CSV table of C-alpha atoms in Angstrom, one decimal:
chain,number,residue,atom,x,y,z
E,1,MET,CA,22.0,-9.2,1.8
E,2,SER,CA,20.4,-5.9,2.2
E,3,VAL,CA,23.6,-4.3,0.9
E,4,LEU,CA,23.3,-6.6,-2.2
E,5,VAL,CA,19.4,-5.9,-2.2
E,6,ASP,CA,20.4,-1.9,-2.9
E,7,VAL,CA,23.0,-2.5,-5.2
E,8,GLY,CA,20.7,-4.1,-7.1
E,9,ARG,CA,18.1,-1.5,-7.3
E,10,TYR,CA,20.6,1.2,-7.8
E,11,ALA,CA,21.8,-0.5,-10.7
E,12,LEU,CA,18.6,-1.2,-12.7
E,13,THR,CA,17.9,2.6,-12.3
E,14,VAL,CA,20.9,3.4,-13.7
E,15,PHE,CA,20.4,0.9,-16.1
E,16,GLY,CA,17.0,2.6,-17.1
E,17,ILE,CA,18.4,6.2,-17.5
E,18,GLY,CA,21.0,4.9,-19.2
E,19,PHE,CA,18.8,3.2,-21.6
E,20,ILE,CA,16.4,6.3,-22.5
E,21,ILE,CA,19.7,8.3,-22.7
E,22,PHE,CA,21.1,6.0,-25.4
E,23,VAL,CA,17.8,6.4,-27.5
E,24,HIS,CA,17.2,9.9,-27.1
E,25,GLU,CA,21.3,10.1,-28.5
E,26,LEU,CA,20.8,8.0,-30.7
E,27,GLY,CA,18.1,10.4,-32.4
E,28,HIS,CA,20.9,12.8,-32.6
E,29,PHE,CA,23.6,11.0,-33.8
E,30,LEU,CA,21.4,9.3,-36.5
E,31,ALA,CA,20.1,12.2,-38.0
E,32,ALA,CA,23.3,14.1,-37.8
E,33,ARG,CA,25.1,11.5,-39.7
E,34,ALA,CA,21.6,11.4,-42.2
E,35,MET,CA,22.3,15.3,-42.7
E,36,GLY,CA,26.2,14.5,-43.4
E,37,VAL,CA,27.6,15.9,-40.1
E,38,ARG,CA,31.1,14.3,-38.9
E,39,VAL,CA,30.5,13.0,-35.3
E,40,GLU,CA,33.0,13.3,-33.3
E,41,ALA,CA,31.9,11.3,-29.8
E,42,PHE,CA,28.9,9.5,-28.8
E,43,SER,CA,28.5,9.5,-24.8
E,44,ILE,CA,26.4,7.7,-22.2
E,45,GLY,CA,27.2,9.7,-19.2
E,46,PHE,CA,29.4,13.2,-18.5
E,47,GLY,CA,33.1,13.0,-17.0
E,48,PRO,CA,35.9,11.2,-17.5
E,49,ARG,CA,35.9,8.3,-19.8
E,50,LEU,CA,35.4,5.1,-18.6
E,51,PHE,CA,35.6,2.8,-21.5
E,52,GLY,CA,34.5,2.6,-25.2
E,53,PHE,CA,36.1,2.1,-28.6
E,54,ARG,CA,36.8,4.1,-31.6
E,55,ARG,CA,35.1,3.5,-35.4
E,56,GLY,CA,36.2,6.2,-37.9
E,57,ASN,CA,35.9,9.7,-36.7
E,58,THR,CA,33.7,8.8,-33.6
E,59,ASP,CA,34.8,7.9,-30.1
E,60,TYR,CA,31.6,5.7,-28.7
E,61,LYS,CA,32.2,5.6,-24.9
E,62,ILE,CA,30.7,5.4,-21.4
E,63,SER,CA,31.7,8.0,-19.3
E,64,LEU,CA,32.0,8.1,-15.3
E,65,ILE,CA,28.3,10.0,-14.7
E,66,PRO,CA,25.6,8.4,-15.6
E,67,LEU,CA,23.2,10.8,-15.4
E,68,GLY,CA,22.8,11.9,-19.3
E,69,GLY,CA,25.3,12.1,-22.1
E,70,PHE,CA,26.3,13.5,-25.6
E,71,VAL,CA,26.1,13.8,-29.2
E,72,LYS,CA,29.6,15.9,-30.1
E,73,MET,CA,29.6,17.1,-33.5
E,74,ALA,CA,31.8,18.9,-35.6
E,75,GLY,CA,31.5,22.7,-35.7
E,76,GLU,CA,28.7,22.7,-32.8
E,77,SER,CA,30.9,25.8,-31.2
E,78,PRO,CA,29.9,29.0,-32.3
E,79,GLU,CA,33.7,30.1,-33.6
E,80,ALA,CA,34.9,28.6,-36.7
E,81,ARG,CA,38.2,27.4,-37.5
E,82,PRO,CA,40.3,30.3,-38.8
E,83,GLU,CA,41.9,29.8,-42.2
E,84,SER,CA,45.6,30.8,-43.7
E,85,ASP,CA,44.1,33.8,-45.8
E,86,GLY,CA,42.4,35.4,-42.5
E,87,LEU,CA,38.9,34.5,-43.9
E,88,ARG,CA,36.4,32.4,-41.2
E,89,THR,CA,34.9,29.6,-42.9
E,90,ARG,CA,33.2,26.1,-42.1
E,91,ALA,CA,34.2,22.5,-43.6
E,92,PRO,CA,31.3,20.9,-45.6
E,93,ASP,CA,30.7,18.3,-42.5
E,94,GLU,CA,30.5,20.4,-40.1
E,95,PHE,CA,27.1,21.3,-37.9
E,96,ALA,CA,27.0,24.7,-38.6
E,97,ALA,CA,27.7,24.8,-42.1
E,98,LYS,CA,24.2,22.7,-42.5
E,99,SER,CA,20.9,24.5,-43.7
E,100,VAL,CA,18.6,25.8,-40.6
E,101,PRO,CA,16.0,23.4,-41.2
E,102,ARG,CA,19.0,20.4,-41.5
E,103,ARG,CA,20.0,21.8,-37.9
E,104,VAL,CA,16.6,22.1,-36.4
E,105,LEU,CA,15.9,18.3,-37.4
E,106,ILE,CA,19.3,17.2,-36.0
E,107,ILE,CA,18.3,19.1,-32.8
E,108,CYS,CA,14.6,17.7,-32.5
E,109,ALA,CA,15.8,13.9,-33.2
E,110,GLY,CA,16.3,13.2,-29.8
E,111,VAL,CA,13.1,14.1,-29.0
E,112,ILE,CA,11.6,12.9,-32.3
E,113,MET,CA,13.6,9.5,-31.7
E,114,ASN,CA,11.7,9.0,-27.7
E,115,LEU,CA,8.6,9.4,-29.0
E,116,VAL,CA,9.1,6.9,-31.6
E,117,PHE,CA,10.5,4.0,-29.2
E,118,ALA,CA,7.6,4.8,-27.3
E,119,LEU,CA,5.0,4.5,-29.9
E,120,VAL,CA,6.9,0.6,-30.6
E,121,ALA,CA,7.6,-0.3,-27.4
E,122,LEU,CA,4.0,0.0,-25.5
E,123,PRO,CA,2.5,-2.3,-28.1
E,124,VAL,CA,5.0,-4.7,-27.8
E,125,ALA,CA,4.8,-4.4,-23.9
E,126,PHE,CA,1.2,-5.1,-24.3
E,127,THR,CA,1.9,-8.0,-26.6
E,128,TRP,CA,4.1,-9.5,-23.8
E,129,GLY,CA,1.6,-8.4,-20.9
E,130,VAL,CA,1.1,-5.7,-18.7
E,131,PRO,CA,-0.2,-5.6,-14.9
E,132,PHE,CA,-3.7,-3.9,-14.3
E,133,GLU,CA,-5.7,-4.2,-11.1
E,134,ALA,CA,-8.5,-6.5,-11.5
E,135,PRO,CA,-11.9,-4.7,-10.9
E,136,LYS,CA,-11.9,-6.4,-7.4
E,137,VAL,CA,-13.3,-4.6,-4.5
E,138,GLY,CA,-10.5,-4.7,-1.8
E,139,ALA,CA,-11.7,-1.9,0.7
E,140,LEU,CA,-14.8,0.5,1.0
E,141,GLU,CA,-15.5,3.5,3.0
E,142,VAL,CA,-17.7,2.8,5.9
E,143,GLY,CA,-21.0,4.7,5.4
E,144,GLY,CA,-19.9,5.3,1.1
E,145,PRO,CA,-22.1,5.1,-1.8
E,146,ALA,CA,-20.4,1.6,-2.7
E,147,TRP,CA,-21.0,0.4,0.8
E,148,SER,CA,-24.5,1.6,1.4
E,149,ALA,CA,-25.4,0.2,-2.1
E,150,GLY,CA,-24.3,-3.2,-0.7
E,151,VAL,CA,-21.0,-3.8,-2.5
E,152,ARG,CA,-18.7,-5.9,-0.2
E,153,ARG,CA,-15.1,-6.2,0.0
E,154,GLY,CA,-13.9,-8.9,-2.5
E,155,ASP,CA,-16.6,-8.5,-5.3
E,156,SER,CA,-15.4,-8.3,-8.7
E,157,VAL,CA,-16.9,-5.2,-10.8
E,158,ARG,CA,-17.8,-6.9,-13.9
E,159,ALA,CA,-19.8,-3.8,-15.9
E,160,VAL,CA,-20.3,-0.4,-15.1
E,161,ASP,CA,-23.8,0.8,-16.5
E,162,GLY,CA,-23.5,-2.3,-18.7
E,163,VAL,CA,-20.0,-1.6,-20.3
E,164,GLU,CA,-17.5,-4.0,-19.4
E,165,THR,CA,-14.8,-3.3,-17.1
E,166,LEU,CA,-11.2,-5.3,-17.2
E,167,SER,CA,-9.4,-3.3,-14.8
E,168,PHE,CA,-10.3,-1.0,-11.6
E,169,GLN,CA,-9.1,2.2,-13.7
E,170,ASP,CA,-12.2,1.3,-15.7
E,171,VAL,CA,-14.1,1.4,-12.7
E,172,ALA,CA,-13.2,4.5,-11.4
E,173,VAL,CA,-13.4,6.4,-14.7
E,174,ALA,CA,-17.1,5.2,-15.6
E,175,VAL,CA,-18.2,6.5,-12.3
E,176,ALA,CA,-16.1,9.9,-12.7
E,177,THR,CA,-17.5,10.2,-16.2
E,178,GLY,CA,-21.2,8.6,-16.0
E,179,ASP,CA,-24.6,9.3,-14.8
E,180,ASP,CA,-25.3,10.6,-11.4
E,181,ASP,CA,-26.9,7.1,-10.5
E,182,VAL,CA,-24.8,4.1,-11.8
E,183,THR,CA,-25.3,0.2,-12.2
E,184,LEU,CA,-23.2,-1.9,-10.9
E,185,THR,CA,-22.7,-5.8,-12.5
E,186,LEU,CA,-21.1,-7.1,-9.6
E,187,GLU,CA,-19.6,-10.9,-9.1
E,188,ARG,CA,-20.1,-12.5,-5.8
E,189,ASP,CA,-19.3,-16.4,-5.5
E,190,GLY,CA,-19.8,-17.3,-8.7
E,191,ARG,CA,-23.1,-15.3,-9.5
E,192,ARG,CA,-23.7,-12.0,-11.1
E,193,PHE,CA,-26.0,-9.5,-10.0
E,194,ASP,CA,-26.6,-5.7,-10.5
E,195,VAL,CA,-26.9,-2.8,-7.7
E,196,ALA,CA,-27.5,0.9,-8.3
E,197,ALA,CA,-25.3,3.3,-6.5
E,198,LYS,CA,-25.0,7.2,-6.5
E,199,PRO,CA,-21.4,8.6,-6.9
E,200,ARG,CA,-20.7,11.6,-4.7
E,201,VAL,CA,-17.8,14.0,-4.9
E,202,GLY,CA,-15.1,14.1,-2.8
E,203,GLU,CA,-12.4,15.7,-1.4
E,204,ARG,CA,-10.4,14.9,-4.6
E,205,GLY,CA,-13.3,16.8,-6.7
E,206,PHE,CA,-14.5,13.9,-9.1
E,207,PRO,CA,-17.2,11.5,-8.3
E,208,SER,CA,-16.1,8.2,-7.2
E,209,LEU,CA,-17.8,5.4,-5.1
E,210,GLU,CA,-15.6,5.5,-2.3
E,211,MET,CA,-14.4,1.9,-3.0
E,212,TYR,CA,-10.6,0.9,-4.0
E,213,ALA,CA,-8.7,-2.0,-5.3
E,214,ALA,CA,-8.0,-5.2,-4.0
E,215,HIS,CA,-4.2,-5.6,-3.9
E,216,ALA,CA,-2.0,-8.8,-3.7
E,217,PRO,CA,-1.5,-10.0,0.1
E,218,MET,CA,1.8,-8.4,1.7
E,219,THR,CA,5.0,-9.5,0.6
E,220,PHE,CA,7.7,-8.7,3.5
E,221,ASP,CA,10.9,-6.8,2.5
E,222,LEU,CA,13.7,-5.5,3.6
E,223,ALA,CA,12.2,-2.6,5.4
E,224,SER,CA,9.6,-4.9,7.3
E,225,ALA,CA,11.5,-7.8,7.9
E,226,ASP,CA,15.4,-8.0,8.3
E,227,PRO,CA,17.1,-10.1,10.7
E,228,ASP,CA,20.1,-7.9,9.8
E,229,LYS,CA,18.7,-4.9,11.7
E,230,PRO,CA,18.7,-4.2,15.2
E,231,ALA,CA,16.4,-6.3,17.7
E,232,HIS,CA,14.3,-3.2,18.7
E,233,THR,CA,13.5,-2.4,15.6
E,234,PRO,CA,10.2,-3.9,13.9
E,235,ALA,CA,11.9,-5.0,10.8
E,236,GLY,CA,14.5,-6.6,13.0
E,237,HIS,CA,12.5,-8.0,15.5
E,238,ARG,CA,10.4,-9.9,13.0
E,239,GLY,CA,13.2,-10.9,10.8
E,240,ARG,CA,14.9,-12.3,14.0
E,241,ALA,CA,11.3,-14.5,14.8
E,242,GLY,CA,12.0,-16.0,11.2
E,243,VAL,CA,10.1,-13.9,8.2
E,244,ARG,CA,11.9,-13.3,5.9
E,245,PRO,CA,12.1,-11.0,2.9
E,246,GLY,CA,10.0,-12.4,-0.1
E,247,ASP,CA,7.9,-14.1,2.4
E,248,VAL,CA,3.8,-13.8,1.3
E,249,LEU,CA,1.7,-13.1,4.5
E,250,VAL,CA,-1.3,-16.0,4.2
E,251,ALA,CA,-2.5,-15.5,7.8
E,252,ILE,CA,-2.5,-14.7,11.0
E,253,ASP,CA,-3.5,-16.5,14.2
E,254,ASP,CA,-5.2,-18.6,11.7
E,255,VAL,CA,-7.3,-16.0,10.0
E,256,PRO,CA,-7.0,-15.6,6.2
E,257,VAL,CA,-5.4,-12.3,5.2
E,258,GLU,CA,-6.6,-11.9,1.8
E,259,ASP,CA,-5.1,-8.6,0.5
E,260,TRP,CA,-3.2,-5.6,1.1
E,261,MET,CA,-4.9,-3.6,2.8
E,262,GLN,CA,-5.7,-6.6,5.8
E,263,SER,CA,-2.0,-7.1,5.6
E,264,GLY,CA,-1.0,-3.3,6.9
E,265,ALA,CA,-3.3,-4.0,9.9
E,266,ALA,CA,-2.2,-7.4,10.9
E,267,VAL,CA,1.5,-6.3,10.6
E,268,ARG,CA,0.9,-3.4,13.0
E,269,LEU,CA,-0.7,-6.4,15.4
E,270,MET,CA,2.4,-7.8,14.9
E,271,ASN,CA,4.1,-5.0,17.1
E,272,LEU,CA,1.6,-5.7,20.0
E,273,GLU,CA,1.6,-9.0,20.8
E,274,THR,CA,2.8,-12.5,20.4
E,275,ARG,CA,1.1,-13.5,17.1
E,276,THR,CA,1.3,-16.9,14.8
E,277,VAL,CA,1.9,-16.2,11.1
E,278,VAL,CA,1.4,-18.6,7.9
E,279,LEU,CA,3.9,-17.3,5.5
E,280,ARG,CA,4.0,-18.6,1.9
E,281,ARG,CA,7.7,-19.0,1.1
E,282,GLY,CA,9.1,-20.8,-2.1
E,283,GLY,CA,5.8,-22.8,-2.6
E,284,ASP,CA,5.5,-24.1,0.7
E,285,ASP,CA,3.2,-22.8,3.9
E,286,VAL,CA,5.9,-22.0,6.8
E,287,ARG,CA,4.1,-20.8,10.5
E,288,VAL,CA,6.4,-18.7,12.3
E,289,THR,CA,6.0,-17.4,15.8
E,290,VAL,CA,6.1,-13.7,16.2
E,291,PRO,CA,6.4,-12.2,20.0
E,292,PRO,CA,5.6,-8.6,20.6
E,293,LEU,CA,7.7,-6.3,20.0
E,294,PRO,CA,9.8,-4.9,23.4
E,295,ARG,CA,8.1,-2.1,25.0
E,296,PRO,CA,9.7,1.0,25.4
E,297,ARG,CA,10.7,2.0,28.6
E,298,THR,CA,9.8,5.9,28.4
E,299,GLY,CA,7.6,7.5,26.4
E,300,ASP,CA,4.1,6.6,25.3
E,301,GLY,CA,2.8,5.2,28.7
E,302,ALA,CA,-0.4,3.1,27.2
E,303,LYS,CA,2.8,1.0,25.0
E,304,VAL,CA,4.7,0.7,28.4
E,305,PHE,CA,2.1,-0.6,30.0
E,306,GLY,CA,0.8,-2.9,26.9
E,307,LEU,CA,-2.4,-1.6,26.4
E,308,THR,CA,-4.1,-0.6,23.3
E,309,SER,CA,-7.9,0.3,23.1
E,310,ALA,CA,-10.8,-2.1,21.7
E,311,ASP,CA,-13.0,-1.6,18.5
E,312,LEU,CA,-16.0,-3.4,19.0
E,313,LYS,CA,-18.4,-0.9,19.1
E,314,LEU,CA,-20.6,-0.3,16.6
E,315,ALA,CA,-19.9,3.0,14.4
E,316,GLU,CA,-22.8,2.0,11.8
E,317,VAL,CA,-24.6,-1.1,10.5
E,318,ARG,CA,-25.8,-1.6,6.7
E,319,PRO,CA,-29.8,-1.2,6.3
E,320,ASP,CA,-31.5,-4.4,5.5
E,321,SER,CA,-28.4,-6.1,6.5
E,322,ALA,CA,-28.8,-9.5,8.8
E,323,ALA,CA,-27.0,-7.5,11.3
E,324,ALA,CA,-30.0,-5.0,11.3
E,325,ARG,CA,-32.6,-7.8,11.1
E,326,ALA,CA,-31.0,-9.2,14.2
E,327,GLY,CA,-31.4,-5.8,16.2
E,328,LEU,CA,-27.8,-4.7,16.0
E,329,LYS,CA,-27.5,-0.6,16.0
E,330,ALA,CA,-24.7,1.9,15.4
E,331,GLY,CA,-23.5,2.6,19.3
E,332,GLU,CA,-23.9,-0.4,21.0
E,333,ARG,CA,-20.7,-2.8,22.1
E,334,VAL,CA,-20.3,-6.2,21.9
E,335,LEU,CA,-19.3,-7.5,24.6
E,336,ALA,CA,-18.5,-11.4,24.8
E,337,ALA,CA,-18.7,-14.6,22.6
E,338,ASP,CA,-20.1,-17.6,24.2
E,339,GLY,CA,-19.3,-15.7,27.6
E,340,ALA,CA,-16.0,-15.1,26.6
E,341,PRO,CA,-14.9,-11.5,26.9
E,342,LEU,CA,-14.1,-9.7,23.7
E,343,ASP,CA,-11.2,-7.1,23.3
E,344,GLY,CA,-11.1,-6.4,19.2
E,345,ARG,CA,-12.5,-7.1,16.2
E,346,ASP,CA,-9.7,-9.8,15.6
E,347,ALA,CA,-11.3,-11.6,18.4
E,348,LEU,CA,-14.7,-11.4,17.2
E,349,PHE,CA,-14.2,-12.7,14.0
E,350,ARG,CA,-11.6,-15.6,15.2
E,351,ALA,CA,-15.0,-16.3,17.7
E,352,LEU,CA,-17.2,-16.4,14.5
E,353,GLY,CA,-16.2,-19.5,13.9
E,354,GLY,CA,-17.7,-21.6,16.5
E,355,ALA,CA,-19.5,-18.9,19.0
E,356,SER,CA,-23.1,-19.4,19.1
E,357,THR,CA,-24.5,-15.8,20.6
E,358,LEU,CA,-23.0,-12.6,21.4
E,359,VAL,CA,-23.4,-10.4,24.3
E,360,VAL,CA,-24.5,-6.9,23.0
E,361,GLU,CA,-24.7,-4.1,25.8
E,362,SER,CA,-26.5,-1.1,24.2
E,363,ALA,CA,-25.9,2.5,24.5
E,364,ASP,CA,-27.9,3.2,28.0
E,365,GLY,CA,-26.0,0.1,29.6
E,366,ALA,CA,-28.5,-2.7,29.0
E,367,GLU,CA,-27.6,-6.1,27.9
E,368,ARG,CA,-29.0,-8.6,25.6
E,369,ARG,CA,-27.6,-11.8,23.9
E,370,VAL,CA,-28.0,-12.1,20.2
E,371,ALA,CA,-27.6,-15.7,18.7
E,372,LEU,CA,-25.6,-16.3,15.9
E,373,ASP,CA,-26.3,-17.7,12.8
E,374,ASP,CA,-24.5,-17.7,8.9
E,375,PRO,CA,-26.4,-14.8,8.0
E,376,LEU,CA,-25.1,-13.0,11.1
E,377,ARG,CA,-21.7,-14.4,11.2
E,378,ASP,CA,-21.5,-12.9,7.5
E,379,SER,CA,-22.8,-9.8,8.1
E,380,LEU,CA,-20.8,-9.1,10.6
E,381,ARG,CA,-17.9,-9.2,8.4
E,382,HIS,CA,-19.0,-7.1,5.6
E,383,GLU,CA,-21.8,-5.1,6.9
E,384,VAL,CA,-20.8,-4.0,10.0
E,385,ALA,CA,-18.5,-1.1,10.9
E,386,PHE,CA,-17.0,-1.0,13.6
E,387,ALA,CA,-14.8,2.0,15.6
E,388,ARG,CA,-12.6,2.4,18.8
E,389,ASP,CA,-14.2,1.8,22.0
E,390,GLU,CA,-12.1,4.1,23.8
E,391,LEU,CA,-12.4,2.9,27.3
E,392,THR,CA,-12.4,-0.7,26.7
E,393,LEU,CA,-9.3,-2.2,27.0
E,394,SER,CA,-7.1,-5.1,25.1
E,395,PRO,CA,-4.3,-5.9,27.1
E,396,ALA,CA,-0.8,-7.3,25.3
E,397,PRO,CA,0.3,-10.6,26.8
E,398,GLY,CA,3.3,-10.6,28.5
E,399,GLY,CA,3.1,-6.7,28.8
E,400,ALA,CA,3.0,-5.2,32.4
E,401,ALA,CA,-0.7,-4.2,32.3
E,402,ALA,CA,-1.7,-8.1,31.6
E,403,ALA,CA,1.1,-9.1,34.2
E,404,ALA,CA,-0.6,-6.8,36.7
E,405,GLY,CA,-4.1,-8.3,36.2
E,406,VAL,CA,-5.9,-6.1,33.0
E,407,ARG,CA,-8.0,-8.3,31.2
E,408,PRO,CA,-9.4,-8.3,27.6
E,409,GLY,CA,-12.8,-6.5,28.0
E,410,ASP,CA,-11.8,-4.2,31.1
E,411,ARG,CA,-13.4,-0.7,31.0
E,412,LEU,CA,-11.2,1.8,32.5
E,413,VAL,CA,-12.8,4.4,34.8
E,414,ARG,CA,-10.1,6.1,36.1
E,415,ILE,CA,-6.2,6.8,36.4
E,416,ASP,CA,-4.7,7.2,39.6
E,417,GLY,CA,-8.2,8.1,41.1
E,418,LYS,CA,-9.3,10.9,38.1
E,419,PRO,CA,-11.9,9.6,35.9
E,420,ALA,CA,-10.8,8.7,32.5
E,421,VAL,CA,-12.7,10.2,29.5
E,422,ALA,CA,-10.6,9.1,26.8
E,423,PHE,CA,-7.9,6.2,25.6
E,424,SER,CA,-5.5,9.5,25.0
E,425,ASP,CA,-5.4,9.7,29.2
E,426,LEU,CA,-3.7,6.6,29.8
E,427,ARG,CA,-1.1,7.7,27.1
E,428,GLY,CA,0.0,10.6,28.9
E,429,ALA,CA,0.3,8.6,32.0
E,430,PRO,CA,3.6,8.3,33.2
E,431,SER,CA,5.6,5.6,31.9
E,432,ASP,CA,8.6,5.8,34.3
E,433,ALA,CA,6.5,4.8,37.5
E,434,PRO,CA,3.1,2.8,38.8
E,435,VAL,CA,0.0,4.0,37.8
E,436,ARG,CA,-3.4,3.2,39.3
E,437,LEU,CA,-5.9,2.0,37.1
E,438,GLY,CA,-9.8,2.1,38.1
E,439,LEU,CA,-11.7,-0.9,35.6
E,440,ARG,CA,-15.0,-2.0,35.6
E,441,ARG,CA,-14.9,-5.9,34.4
E,442,ARG,CA,-18.2,-8.0,33.5
E,443,GLY,CA,-18.3,-11.4,35.1
E,444,PRO,CA,-21.4,-13.9,35.6
E,445,GLU,CA,-23.1,-11.8,37.8
E,446,GLY,CA,-22.4,-8.3,36.3
E,447,TRP,CA,-19.9,-5.5,36.3
E,448,THR,CA,-17.9,-4.7,39.1
E,449,GLU,CA,-15.9,-2.3,40.1
E,450,LEU,CA,-11.7,-3.1,40.1
E,451,GLU,CA,-8.8,-0.8,41.6
């Protein structure tokens, strides 16, 4: 199947190149005929002739190498044919016999034809419809101008400084060429409102609000799901689990996946532990269980043990948000929901549907309970940025660490008796020998030390 898809892609590429060449050479051909020049060959491609036909003095043909083409005109060579009287003359229907302006026109006709074709093709294409990125926000840089102004993922930007925006490109251009402060008209949940934001110049050298367009949910292709590939590769592993090229990712562990940027994170998680994936296939929703990718036997110690670091440390909380009003601050950690330990942002988002309280640890180690209401649930999804909590562990089900008793939310303290400073210490641990981990585990009576 993958071979057929690859052949199709190559065939379309060759056809596209050939068509552009055809338009270009047609310009030379028509100009030469209009100027009275005899055309000996009109070829798409170089090399040996594959097939074609002859009409009049012209051989119309398709040649073996499709990366080019040519129009062969009589008398193009700088050498004239010799005459019986010894004089060197040109026939009137040869290229070199024409005046300089006519020859220049013939030479330039190919480029002119491409330009004319573009001027005709673009209006036709836009009449049929050309896809644009909708002015919908898919991701924001935490702490960036848009995030700080209150823009959320999923918002639609309907206008910038009162000027309507039809695509996300319109938004980016309006911000880059606008004033120091811009007013965005947003649409969220059916209502429109304005927010003020101050663009800043980033690495690309122009002002932006550091927000990005929403893309369609991920569609798996042969590079990401192919049952014919080896089982140890991510694509082969997913393909054998039942994911098929053309499937659209709808949800993972019943958490909806709304756009491409979420999809990338979700697919990476599929490599780490068992995930139940909802796929849209031919109009129907299909549920597929994807087990974790088999662990390597050598190399990165953390991967061998089936461990990742949690991402429930608060990196930033948007001012005036429900999370800020609830007392959440940057540097704190979310430990549990309704007493159940959490080992990552996905686990938190899954718990938000039914949990009523969170356990939060402050920077100084003190713990407190935070009541969950609907505004706070919404705020945690959109107005709080999470960072990697280097020493809080997330064991993959079925991995060596989980089999040894490591639980979600355990805090890494020591590795083979040496203090652990960062998760990277675990990556450097030997992967082909037992490793002794020192852990801190939170229970009903508080934290306990484990070895």
